Amino acid sequence: VAQANLIYQPKPEYPPLAKAARIQGVVLLNATIGKDGTIQDLRVITGHALLNQAAMDAVRQWKYKPQMLNGQPIEVITTITVNFTMN
């Protein structure tokens, strides 16, 4: 549901050190989306140490349409997956 409400999603910058080491992978984040659609709380569930901060920096900028319940905006807790792949 949260993914469908995503309206602004800047991509993370690939960390130069991770790129040089050719590190790829997935960072899983636990996020609280506030009533206004902004990221209120963000924690790493799992991911490579060289990729975690870049994923968090990008996701903190994401913006969602507020989730509604009975006509009222509510907070939503969700899991976000950020993929880092070399081209």
Short mmCIF file of C-alpha atoms in Angstrom, two decimals:
data_model
loop_
_atom_site.label_atom_id
_atom_site.label_comp_id
_atom_site.label_asym_id
_atom_site.label_seq_id
_atom_site.Cartn_x
_atom_site.Cartn_y
_atom_site.Cartn_z
CA VAL A 1 0.00 0.00 0.00
CA ALA A 2 2.78 2.43 0.90
CA GLN A 3 4.56 1.84 -2.43
CA ALA A 4 1.39 2.83 -4.32
CA ASN A 5 1.29 6.14 -2.44
CA LEU A 6 4.91 7.06 -3.17
CA ILE A 7 5.00 10.44 -4.96
CA TYR A 8 8.66 11.52 -4.65
CA GLN A 9 11.53 9.03 -4.70
CA PRO A 10 15.05 10.33 -5.36
CA LYS A 11 17.49 7.50 -6.05
CA PRO A 12 20.36 6.95 -3.63
CA GLU A 13 23.85 8.00 -4.64
CA TYR A 14 26.13 5.00 -4.96
CA PRO A 15 28.85 5.47 -2.31
CA PRO A 16 32.23 5.86 -4.08
CA LEU A 17 33.95 3.39 -1.73
CA ALA A 18 31.25 0.76 -2.33
CA LYS A 19 31.46 1.37 -6.08
CA ALA A 20 35.26 1.02 -6.05
CA ALA A 21 34.93 -2.25 -4.13
CA ARG A 22 32.16 -3.36 -6.53
CA ILE A 23 29.76 -3.94 -3.63
CA GLN A 24 26.15 -4.58 -4.61
CA GLY A 25 23.20 -5.55 -2.51
CA VAL A 26 19.93 -4.76 -0.84
CA VAL A 27 19.34 -2.51 2.15
CA LEU A 28 16.14 -3.24 4.08
CA LEU A 29 14.78 -0.34 6.11
CA ASN A 30 11.96 -0.08 8.62
CA ALA A 31 10.17 3.25 8.15
CA THR A 32 7.37 5.16 9.80
CA ILE A 33 5.48 7.31 7.32
CA GLY A 34 3.90 10.24 9.12
CA LYS A 35 0.40 11.63 8.73
CA ASP A 36 1.84 14.24 6.35
CA GLY A 37 3.48 11.60 4.12
CA THR A 38 7.07 12.26 5.22
CA ILE A 39 9.48 9.73 6.70
CA GLN A 40 9.35 10.17 10.49
CA ASP A 41 11.49 7.28 11.70
CA LEU A 42 13.96 5.15 9.77
CA ARG A 43 16.08 2.19 10.85
CA VAL A 44 18.25 -0.31 9.03
CA ILE A 45 17.01 -3.89 9.28
CA THR A 46 19.82 -5.35 7.19
CA GLY A 47 22.29 -4.23 4.57
CA HIS A 48 25.96 -3.77 3.76
CA ALA A 49 27.68 -1.22 6.00
CA LEU A 50 28.96 0.74 2.99
CA LEU A 51 25.45 1.03 1.50
CA ASN A 52 23.26 1.66 4.55
CA GLN A 53 23.85 5.41 4.96
CA ALA A 54 23.28 6.19 1.27
CA ALA A 55 19.99 4.26 1.38
CA MET A 56 18.85 6.11 4.49
CA ASP A 57 19.86 9.51 3.08
CA ALA A 58 17.75 8.89 -0.03
CA VAL A 59 14.71 7.41 1.72
CA ARG A 60 14.57 10.29 4.23
CA GLN A 61 13.70 12.52 1.23
CA TRP A 62 10.88 10.27 -0.02
CA LYS A 63 7.36 11.66 0.10
CA TYR A 64 4.09 9.73 0.17
CA LYS A 65 0.45 10.62 -0.21
CA PRO A 66 -0.92 10.40 3.34
CA GLN A 67 -2.53 7.06 4.19
CA MET A 68 -6.15 7.53 5.15
CA LEU A 69 -8.37 5.58 7.55
CA ASN A 70 -12.00 6.66 7.93
CA GLY A 71 -11.14 9.97 6.26
CA GLN A 72 -8.30 10.75 8.68
CA PRO A 73 -4.56 10.62 7.90
CA ILE A 74 -2.68 7.96 9.85
CA GLU A 75 0.93 6.93 10.45
CA VAL A 76 2.06 3.77 8.66
CA ILE A 77 4.97 1.48 9.48
CA THR A 78 6.46 -0.23 6.44
CA THR A 79 9.53 -2.02 5.17
CA ILE A 80 11.45 -0.37 2.32
CA THR A 81 13.88 -2.18 0.04
CA VAL A 82 16.68 -0.20 -1.64
CA ASN A 83 18.65 -2.05 -4.32
CA PHE A 84 22.23 -1.15 -5.20
CA THR A 85 23.41 -2.69 -8.46
CA MET A 86 26.41 -1.87 -10.63
CA ASN A 87 25.63 -1.03 -14.26
#
